[in-house]
Amino acid sequence: MGFDREAGSSSQALRAPPPPREDTPLIGGDQKPLSSQAKTFANVFIAIVGAGVLGLPYTFRRTGWLMTLLMIFGVAALTQFCMMLLVHTRRRLESIDGFSKILSFGDLGFTVCGSFGRLIVDVLIILAQAGFCVGYLIFIGNTMATLFDSPTTAKTTMTLLSSKILGLNPKSFYIWGCFPFQLGLNSISTLTHLAPLSILADVVDLGAMGVVMVEEVVDLFHNRPEVKAFSGFSEFLYGLGVVVYSFEGIGMCLPLESEMKEKNKYGKVLALTMAFISLLYGSFGALGYFAFGEETQDMITANLGAGLIGTLIKLGLCVNLFFTLPIMMNPVYEIVERRFWGGRYCLWLRWFSVLVVSLVALLVPNFADFLSLVGSGVCCALGFVLPSLFHFLAFKGEMSRTAWWSDVTIFVLGIVLGISGTWYALQEMFAVKV
């Protein structure tokens, strides 16, 4: 059906249903019936909104509330623009005789740049998806450790117990405690049984965000801490990484456009969704910072009280991320099994991937700093550099001067911000360890 035998998993011949992969929609995965505008809105929302939102209030504290708001709306607009660059590039290539259906980001990379293009996309998707899962484990480990770290006798005993098992600190104990269960969940070969958990996870996320925002408003009425509007350039790089991380979802752009009924309205729906998410992110982050000021923690849940509601929110989010992790790892398995195991199911590759993710989570001390690292080092390349590059290569013979400068500017900006942001994030993480 496709470009070549090497087109790989994202465009294999349709002799049998393809395995779940990075472009498998979480809602309405079947190609028929096609999605309405409302369903596409929901799909885009689910593809983008995740655990990264929990680090936004801390980003407001580090970067300043006005600078962060400007970054949120700026990154949202740029992300939407780059998503549409991918859509326009695919439409251009599919209109040329000899090019077959382009189903995913990886297919587009292969069509434009050959095997190297697919390799780059695959590597970045692996790093991004695995990075999200590392963030999940860091959140679970740190949150569970704080939950059982209180003056009460029972909880102090639990903390001491978890600290003494094999000499592990509480965070390490809880991450290793998740490990055997994650091996079991990640052994499931299909997303069919896990997809409902993804929908439930987003419901839990939205519910938790709503409750946290109510708590923030209540605290805001009781406390009026001092806040700042702007910070320095280094803090700008930090905040940019977290915000870019929070808007990552470009891997779902092409599949969602393919399954939309009125494809000519996809850009409008995408713009509306990004605007809504921007308002949600801005409100959530600003309320958290205005309520707690310089006391805002890297995970906003750490600012919640030790009462029943705060405990239930933390436990709910931990359970949510625990069951979301195997879903987020599935694109990693699709790629590594295709490249190293002929596209067949491989249990030991999956277990090894879970082990690597767990080990990295043990080594990273700070949730928000890691978000900034993944956002700068991976998401800038995946979300800005590659879409502008692919669009430039596909249209280079017929581009206007404005379009030429637009692609080149985004490409250069993505590289500069990615490199500088990665360097700063690594410095921050190293400083924490010291």
Short mmCIF file of C-alpha atoms in Angstrom, two decimals:
data_model
loop_
_atom_site.label_atom_id
_atom_site.label_comp_id
_atom_site.label_asym_id
_atom_site.label_seq_id
_atom_site.Cartn_x
_atom_site.Cartn_y
_atom_site.Cartn_z
CA MET A 1 0.00 0.00 0.00
CA GLY A 2 2.74 2.37 0.94
CA PHE A 3 5.94 3.98 0.00
CA ASP A 4 8.24 0.99 0.28
CA ARG A 5 8.81 -2.07 2.43
CA GLU A 6 10.78 0.14 4.75
CA ALA A 7 7.83 2.38 5.43
CA GLY A 8 7.41 0.30 8.55
CA SER A 9 4.77 -0.11 11.15
CA SER A 10 2.89 3.09 10.58
CA SER A 11 2.12 2.16 6.97
CA GLN A 12 2.24 -1.63 6.76
CA ALA A 13 0.22 -3.56 4.22
CA LEU A 14 -3.29 -4.11 5.51
CA ARG A 15 -3.28 -7.91 5.56
CA ALA A 16 -4.07 -7.89 9.26
CA PRO A 17 -5.09 -5.19 11.73
CA PRO A 18 -1.97 -3.22 12.66
CA PRO A 19 -0.82 -3.26 16.29
CA PRO A 20 -1.59 -0.25 18.50
CA ARG A 21 0.94 2.54 18.06
CA GLU A 22 1.65 6.21 18.65
CA ASP A 23 -1.07 7.25 16.21
CA THR A 24 -3.83 5.06 17.69
CA PRO A 25 -6.65 7.44 18.73
CA LEU A 26 -7.86 7.02 22.29
CA ILE A 27 -11.46 7.80 21.35
CA GLY A 28 -13.00 6.29 18.27
CA GLY A 29 -9.95 4.35 17.14
CA ASP A 30 -11.81 2.76 14.21
CA GLN A 31 -11.72 4.60 10.90
CA LYS A 32 -15.52 4.32 10.56
CA PRO A 33 -17.58 6.22 11.38
CA LEU A 34 -15.58 9.40 10.94
CA SER A 35 -15.39 11.83 13.84
CA SER A 36 -17.56 14.89 14.28
CA GLN A 37 -16.12 18.26 15.25
CA ALA A 38 -17.05 17.71 18.91
CA LYS A 39 -15.41 14.29 18.96
CA THR A 40 -12.27 15.67 17.33
CA PHE A 41 -12.20 18.43 19.95
CA ALA A 42 -12.32 15.76 22.68
CA ASN A 43 -9.62 13.68 20.98
CA VAL A 44 -7.24 16.63 20.68
CA PHE A 45 -7.90 17.61 24.29
CA ILE A 46 -7.13 14.08 25.53
CA ALA A 47 -4.00 13.88 23.37
CA ILE A 48 -2.53 17.05 24.89
CA VAL A 49 -3.67 17.48 28.49
CA GLY A 50 -1.68 15.36 30.93
CA ALA A 51 0.46 15.39 34.05
CA GLY A 52 2.48 18.37 32.84
CA VAL A 53 -0.26 20.69 34.06
CA LEU A 54 0.67 19.82 37.65
CA GLY A 55 4.00 21.62 37.23
CA LEU A 56 2.52 24.84 35.84
CA PRO A 57 1.90 26.70 39.14
CA TYR A 58 5.56 26.17 40.07
CA THR A 59 6.50 27.49 36.62
CA PHE A 60 4.48 30.64 37.35
CA ARG A 61 6.50 31.00 40.56
CA ARG A 62 9.86 30.58 38.82
CA THR A 63 9.12 32.55 35.67
CA GLY A 64 6.60 35.16 36.79
CA TRP A 65 2.87 35.13 36.19
CA LEU A 66 2.73 37.49 33.21
CA MET A 67 5.71 35.92 31.43
CA THR A 68 4.26 32.44 31.90
CA LEU A 69 0.85 33.48 30.61
CA LEU A 70 2.47 34.97 27.51
CA MET A 71 4.45 31.75 27.02
CA ILE A 72 1.35 29.58 27.37
CA PHE A 73 -0.59 31.44 24.70
CA GLY A 74 2.48 31.84 22.49
CA VAL A 75 3.43 28.16 22.64
CA ALA A 76 -0.21 27.16 22.05
CA ALA A 77 -0.37 29.28 18.90
CA LEU A 78 2.99 28.01 17.63
CA THR A 79 2.06 24.38 18.37
CA GLN A 80 -1.22 24.73 16.49
CA PHE A 81 0.59 26.36 13.56
CA CYS A 82 3.17 23.54 13.42
CA MET A 83 0.45 20.90 13.60
CA MET A 84 -1.18 22.46 10.57
CA LEU A 85 2.21 22.50 8.82
CA LEU A 86 2.19 18.70 9.13
CA VAL A 87 -1.36 18.51 7.78
CA HIS A 88 -0.54 20.75 4.79
CA THR A 89 2.65 18.78 4.11
CA ARG A 90 0.75 15.49 4.06
CA ARG A 91 -1.96 16.87 1.78
CA ARG A 92 0.70 18.19 -0.59
CA LEU A 93 2.53 14.87 -0.77
CA GLU A 94 -0.62 12.77 -1.10
CA SER A 95 -1.70 14.92 -4.03
CA ILE A 96 1.41 13.82 -5.95
CA ASP A 97 1.09 10.65 -8.01
CA GLY A 98 3.13 7.81 -6.59
CA PHE A 99 2.63 8.71 -2.91
CA SER A 100 0.19 6.57 -0.99
CA LYS A 101 -1.67 7.26 2.21
CA ILE A 102 0.47 8.89 4.91
CA LEU A 103 -0.91 7.68 8.22
CA SER A 104 1.45 9.02 10.86
CA PHE A 105 4.29 11.36 11.75
CA GLY A 106 6.75 8.55 11.06
CA ASP A 107 5.27 7.97 7.59
CA LEU A 108 5.65 11.65 6.83
CA GLY A 109 9.28 11.61 7.94
CA PHE A 110 9.96 8.61 5.72
CA THR A 111 8.22 10.20 2.72
CA VAL A 112 10.15 13.47 3.04
CA CYS A 113 13.57 12.29 4.23
CA GLY A 114 13.62 8.53 3.71
CA SER A 115 14.81 6.10 6.38
CA PHE A 116 16.69 8.80 8.25
CA GLY A 117 13.52 10.88 8.59
CA ARG A 118 11.63 7.97 10.11
CA LEU A 119 14.55 7.18 12.42
CA ILE A 120 14.63 10.74 13.79
CA VAL A 121 10.87 10.74 14.38
CA ASP A 122 11.04 7.31 16.04
CA VAL A 123 13.89 8.30 18.36
CA LEU A 124 12.17 11.52 19.43
CA ILE A 125 8.86 9.74 20.03
CA ILE A 126 10.64 7.14 22.18
CA LEU A 127 12.36 9.86 24.21
CA ALA A 128 9.16 11.89 24.58
CA GLN A 129 6.90 8.99 25.56
CA ALA A 130 9.47 7.45 27.90
CA GLY A 131 10.10 10.92 29.36
CA PHE A 132 6.40 11.30 30.14
CA CYS A 133 6.45 7.94 31.92
CA VAL A 134 9.56 8.89 33.93
CA GLY A 135 7.67 11.99 35.05
CA TYR A 136 4.73 9.81 36.10
CA LEU A 137 6.95 7.63 38.28
CA ILE A 138 8.66 10.65 39.85
CA PHE A 139 5.24 12.08 40.70
CA ILE A 140 4.02 8.78 42.17
CA GLY A 141 7.19 8.26 44.22
CA ASN A 142 7.36 11.79 45.60
CA THR A 143 3.62 12.03 46.26
CA MET A 144 3.39 8.70 48.07
CA ALA A 145 6.46 9.61 50.12
CA THR A 146 4.88 12.90 51.25
CA LEU A 147 1.54 11.23 51.95
CA PHE A 148 3.13 8.99 54.56
CA ASP A 149 5.44 11.64 55.99
CA SER A 150 3.49 13.26 58.80
CA PRO A 151 3.82 13.57 62.56
CA THR A 152 1.38 10.76 63.29
CA THR A 153 2.86 7.57 64.69
CA ALA A 154 1.42 5.26 62.05
CA LYS A 155 2.63 7.32 59.15
CA THR A 156 6.04 7.88 60.68
CA THR A 157 6.36 4.13 61.08
CA MET A 158 5.46 3.62 57.44
CA THR A 159 8.05 6.19 56.40
CA LEU A 160 10.73 4.55 58.51
CA LEU A 161 9.80 1.13 57.18
CA SER A 162 10.00 2.24 53.55
CA SER A 163 13.29 3.98 54.29
CA LYS A 164 14.86 0.88 55.77
CA ILE A 165 13.90 -1.69 53.14
CA LEU A 166 17.18 -2.49 51.38
CA GLY A 167 18.38 0.96 52.41
CA LEU A 168 15.96 2.69 50.02
CA ASN A 169 14.56 6.18 50.58
CA PRO A 170 10.73 6.55 50.44
CA LYS A 171 10.64 7.71 46.80
CA SER A 172 12.77 4.78 45.64
CA PHE A 173 10.72 2.35 47.71
CA TYR A 174 7.44 3.39 46.05
CA ILE A 175 8.91 3.41 42.54
CA TRP A 176 10.33 -0.09 43.03
CA GLY A 177 6.99 -1.07 44.54
CA CYS A 178 5.30 -0.10 41.26
CA PHE A 179 7.85 -2.02 39.21
CA PRO A 180 6.47 -5.61 39.32
CA PHE A 181 2.92 -4.40 38.69
CA GLN A 182 4.09 -2.29 35.76
CA LEU A 183 5.81 -5.33 34.30
CA GLY A 184 2.43 -7.07 34.31
CA LEU A 185 0.49 -4.14 32.86
CA ASN A 186 3.10 -3.49 30.19
CA SER A 187 2.97 -7.13 29.14
CA ILE A 188 -0.50 -6.57 27.67
CA SER A 189 -0.06 -6.68 23.91
CA THR A 190 -3.01 -4.51 22.90
CA LEU A 191 -4.48 -1.17 23.88
CA THR A 192 -8.01 -2.57 23.62
CA HIS A 193 -8.16 -3.46 27.30
CA LEU A 194 -6.28 -0.34 28.43
CA ALA A 195 -8.04 2.35 26.38
CA PRO A 196 -10.97 2.72 28.86
CA LEU A 197 -8.40 3.43 31.57
CA SER A 198 -7.08 6.32 29.47
CA ILE A 199 -10.53 7.90 29.34
CA LEU A 200 -10.91 7.38 33.09
CA ALA A 201 -7.48 8.92 33.62
CA ASP A 202 -8.49 12.12 31.85
CA VAL A 203 -11.71 12.29 33.85
CA VAL A 204 -9.65 11.96 37.06
CA ASP A 205 -7.25 14.65 35.80
CA LEU A 206 -10.05 17.10 35.11
CA GLY A 207 -11.76 16.33 38.41
CA ALA A 208 -8.53 16.78 40.33
CA MET A 209 -7.78 20.03 38.52
CA GLY A 210 -11.23 21.32 39.38
CA VAL A 211 -10.89 20.46 43.07
CA VAL A 212 -7.36 21.91 43.23
CA MET A 213 -8.57 25.14 41.60
CA VAL A 214 -11.34 25.43 44.20
CA GLU A 215 -8.78 24.89 46.97
CA GLU A 216 -6.57 27.54 45.37
CA VAL A 217 -9.41 30.07 45.28
CA VAL A 218 -10.18 29.42 48.95
CA ASP A 219 -6.51 29.89 49.88
CA LEU A 220 -6.36 33.01 47.74
CA PHE A 221 -9.10 34.65 49.80
CA HIS A 222 -7.24 33.88 53.03
CA ASN A 223 -3.72 34.66 51.83
CA ARG A 224 -2.43 37.39 49.56
CA PRO A 225 1.21 36.47 48.99
CA GLU A 226 3.51 38.68 46.96
CA VAL A 227 3.88 37.63 43.34
CA LYS A 228 6.14 38.72 40.49
CA ALA A 229 5.27 39.27 36.84
CA PHE A 230 8.65 38.57 35.19
CA SER A 231 11.96 36.83 35.84
CA GLY A 232 15.32 36.57 34.09
CA PHE A 233 16.25 34.89 30.82
CA SER A 234 17.40 31.66 32.46
CA GLU A 235 14.03 31.31 34.19
CA PHE A 236 12.37 31.99 30.85
CA LEU A 237 14.17 28.96 29.38
CA TYR A 238 13.05 26.85 32.31
CA GLY A 239 9.43 27.91 31.96
CA LEU A 240 9.46 27.44 28.20
CA GLY A 241 10.50 23.81 28.60
CA VAL A 242 7.64 23.05 30.99
CA VAL A 243 5.07 24.83 28.81
CA VAL A 244 6.22 23.07 25.62
CA TYR A 245 6.07 19.76 27.50
CA SER A 246 2.50 20.54 28.58
CA PHE A 247 1.37 21.10 24.98
CA GLU A 248 3.07 18.05 23.49
CA GLY A 249 0.66 15.95 21.40
CA ILE A 250 1.81 16.47 17.84
CA GLY A 251 2.11 12.71 17.26
CA MET A 252 -1.70 12.49 17.26
CA CYS A 253 -2.19 15.38 14.82
CA LEU A 254 -2.24 13.45 11.53
CA PRO A 255 -4.29 10.45 12.73
CA LEU A 256 -6.96 12.72 14.21
CA GLU A 257 -7.18 14.76 11.00
CA SER A 258 -7.52 11.52 9.01
CA GLU A 259 -10.53 10.34 11.00
CA MET A 260 -12.37 13.68 10.98
CA LYS A 261 -15.48 13.85 8.83
CA GLU A 262 -15.13 17.51 7.77
CA LYS A 263 -11.39 17.73 7.22
CA ASN A 264 -11.58 21.31 5.96
CA LYS A 265 -12.65 22.36 9.48
CA TYR A 266 -9.84 20.56 11.28
CA GLY A 267 -7.74 23.71 11.59
CA LYS A 268 -10.63 25.61 13.17
CA VAL A 269 -11.35 22.81 15.67
CA LEU A 270 -7.65 22.53 16.49
CA ALA A 271 -7.38 26.28 17.10
CA LEU A 272 -10.45 26.27 19.38
CA THR A 273 -9.10 23.32 21.36
CA MET A 274 -5.70 24.95 21.83
CA ALA A 275 -7.36 28.18 22.95
CA PHE A 276 -9.48 26.31 25.49
CA ILE A 277 -6.47 24.39 26.83
CA SER A 278 -4.50 27.64 27.07
CA LEU A 279 -7.25 29.21 29.19
CA LEU A 280 -7.38 26.09 31.37
CA TYR A 281 -3.59 26.00 31.82
CA GLY A 282 -3.38 29.73 32.47
CA SER A 283 -6.16 29.68 35.06
CA PHE A 284 -4.82 26.62 36.84
CA GLY A 285 -1.25 27.86 36.99
CA ALA A 286 -2.06 31.45 37.91
CA LEU A 287 -4.50 30.48 40.68
CA GLY A 288 -1.94 28.15 42.19
CA TYR A 289 0.77 30.79 42.20
CA PHE A 290 -1.51 33.56 43.47
CA ALA A 291 -2.70 31.31 46.30
CA PHE A 292 0.69 30.08 47.54
CA GLY A 293 3.22 32.58 46.17
CA GLU A 294 6.83 31.62 46.85
CA GLU A 295 5.61 28.57 48.77
CA THR A 296 4.35 26.95 45.56
CA GLN A 297 5.87 23.47 45.23
CA ASP A 298 7.14 21.77 42.07
CA MET A 299 4.02 19.55 42.23
CA ILE A 300 1.03 21.68 43.19
CA THR A 301 -0.54 18.73 45.01
CA ALA A 302 2.20 19.09 47.64
CA ASN A 303 0.58 22.41 48.63
CA LEU A 304 -2.71 20.74 49.46
CA GLY A 305 -3.47 20.15 53.11
CA ALA A 306 -3.27 16.79 54.86
CA GLY A 307 -7.05 16.51 55.03
CA LEU A 308 -9.28 13.92 53.41
CA ILE A 309 -9.83 15.85 50.18
CA GLY A 310 -6.13 16.54 49.65
CA THR A 311 -5.24 12.90 50.35
CA LEU A 312 -7.91 11.59 47.97
CA ILE A 313 -6.72 13.91 45.19
CA LYS A 314 -3.11 12.77 45.58
CA LEU A 315 -4.07 9.10 45.69
CA GLY A 316 -6.40 9.52 42.72
CA LEU A 317 -3.71 11.13 40.61
CA CYS A 318 -1.20 8.44 41.57
CA VAL A 319 -3.64 5.68 40.57
CA ASN A 320 -4.44 7.58 37.38
CA LEU A 321 -0.79 7.90 36.34
CA PHE A 322 -0.07 4.31 37.39
CA PHE A 323 -2.59 2.98 34.86
CA THR A 324 -1.77 5.61 32.23
CA LEU A 325 1.91 4.62 32.12
CA PRO A 326 1.49 1.41 30.03
CA ILE A 327 -0.67 3.32 27.54
CA MET A 328 2.00 5.99 27.13
CA MET A 329 4.69 3.31 26.74
CA ASN A 330 2.83 1.56 23.90
CA PRO A 331 4.32 3.78 21.13
CA VAL A 332 7.77 2.91 22.50
CA TYR A 333 7.01 -0.80 22.19
CA GLU A 334 5.64 -0.39 18.67
CA ILE A 335 8.88 1.24 17.56
CA VAL A 336 11.42 -0.96 19.36
CA GLU A 337 9.60 -4.17 18.40
CA ARG A 338 9.48 -3.06 14.78
CA ARG A 339 13.16 -2.15 14.69
CA PHE A 340 14.60 -4.97 16.81
CA TRP A 341 12.07 -7.82 16.71
CA GLY A 342 10.51 -7.72 13.25
CA GLY A 343 7.32 -6.08 14.46
CA ARG A 344 6.44 -9.06 16.66
CA TYR A 345 5.50 -8.94 20.33
CA CYS A 346 8.60 -9.18 22.54
CA LEU A 347 8.14 -9.50 26.30
CA TRP A 348 11.79 -8.99 27.30
CA LEU A 349 12.07 -5.75 25.28
CA ARG A 350 9.02 -4.41 27.08
CA TRP A 351 10.32 -5.39 30.49
CA PHE A 352 13.73 -3.91 29.72
CA SER A 353 12.06 -0.63 28.68
CA VAL A 354 10.13 -0.50 31.96
CA LEU A 355 13.37 -1.13 33.87
CA VAL A 356 15.16 1.73 32.07
CA VAL A 357 12.29 4.14 32.73
CA SER A 358 12.22 3.16 36.42
CA LEU A 359 15.97 3.61 36.81
CA VAL A 360 15.87 7.07 35.24
CA ALA A 361 13.00 8.05 37.55
CA LEU A 362 15.10 7.01 40.54
CA LEU A 363 17.94 9.29 39.45
CA VAL A 364 15.86 12.43 38.83
CA PRO A 365 15.07 14.32 42.06
CA ASN A 366 12.73 17.07 40.84
CA PHE A 367 9.48 16.64 38.91
CA ALA A 368 9.31 20.14 37.38
CA ASP A 369 12.99 20.23 36.38
CA PHE A 370 12.52 16.98 34.49
CA LEU A 371 9.47 18.38 32.69
CA SER A 372 11.62 21.30 31.54
CA LEU A 373 14.35 18.95 30.31
CA VAL A 374 11.98 16.80 28.25
CA GLY A 375 10.14 19.85 26.94
CA SER A 376 13.33 21.60 25.83
CA GLY A 377 15.38 18.61 24.72
CA VAL A 378 12.73 16.55 22.96
CA CYS A 379 9.41 18.35 22.54
CA CYS A 380 10.95 21.43 20.86
CA ALA A 381 12.46 19.20 18.18
CA LEU A 382 9.33 17.07 17.79
CA GLY A 383 6.86 19.94 17.88
CA PHE A 384 8.69 22.79 16.12
CA VAL A 385 11.88 21.72 14.32
CA LEU A 386 10.63 18.69 12.39
CA PRO A 387 7.26 20.13 11.23
CA SER A 388 8.94 23.24 9.84
CA LEU A 389 11.70 21.17 8.22
CA PHE A 390 9.29 18.70 6.58
CA HIS A 391 7.08 21.53 5.34
CA PHE A 392 10.08 23.40 3.93
CA LEU A 393 11.36 20.32 2.07
CA ALA A 394 7.93 19.49 0.65
CA PHE A 395 7.14 23.02 -0.56
CA LYS A 396 10.60 24.46 -1.20
CA GLY A 397 10.08 24.79 -4.95
CA GLU A 398 6.85 26.76 -4.67
CA MET A 399 7.00 28.69 -1.40
CA SER A 400 6.36 32.38 -1.05
CA ARG A 401 8.99 34.53 0.65
CA THR A 402 6.77 34.80 3.74
CA ALA A 403 6.33 31.02 4.00
CA TRP A 404 10.08 30.51 3.47
CA TRP A 405 10.97 32.89 6.29
CA SER A 406 8.28 31.38 8.50
CA ASP A 407 9.65 27.83 8.18
CA VAL A 408 13.26 28.92 8.58
CA THR A 409 12.46 31.08 11.62
CA ILE A 410 10.56 28.30 13.39
CA PHE A 411 13.30 25.81 12.56
CA VAL A 412 16.08 28.02 13.93
CA LEU A 413 14.02 29.12 16.93
CA GLY A 414 13.24 25.50 17.82
CA ILE A 415 16.90 24.51 17.68
CA VAL A 416 18.15 27.52 19.68
CA LEU A 417 15.49 27.22 22.37
CA GLY A 418 15.89 23.45 22.51
CA ILE A 419 19.66 23.54 23.00
CA SER A 420 19.70 26.46 25.45
CA GLY A 421 16.73 25.11 27.41
CA THR A 422 18.26 21.64 27.64
CA TRP A 423 21.54 23.08 28.91
CA TYR A 424 19.80 25.13 31.56
CA ALA A 425 17.57 22.22 32.65
CA LEU A 426 20.59 19.94 33.03
CA GLN A 427 22.35 22.60 35.11
CA GLU A 428 19.30 22.85 37.36
CA MET A 429 19.06 19.09 37.82
CA PHE A 430 22.79 18.82 38.58
CA ALA A 431 22.55 21.68 41.07
CA VAL A 432 19.75 19.88 42.90
CA LYS A 433 21.86 16.74 43.19
CA VAL A 434 24.75 18.69 44.59
#
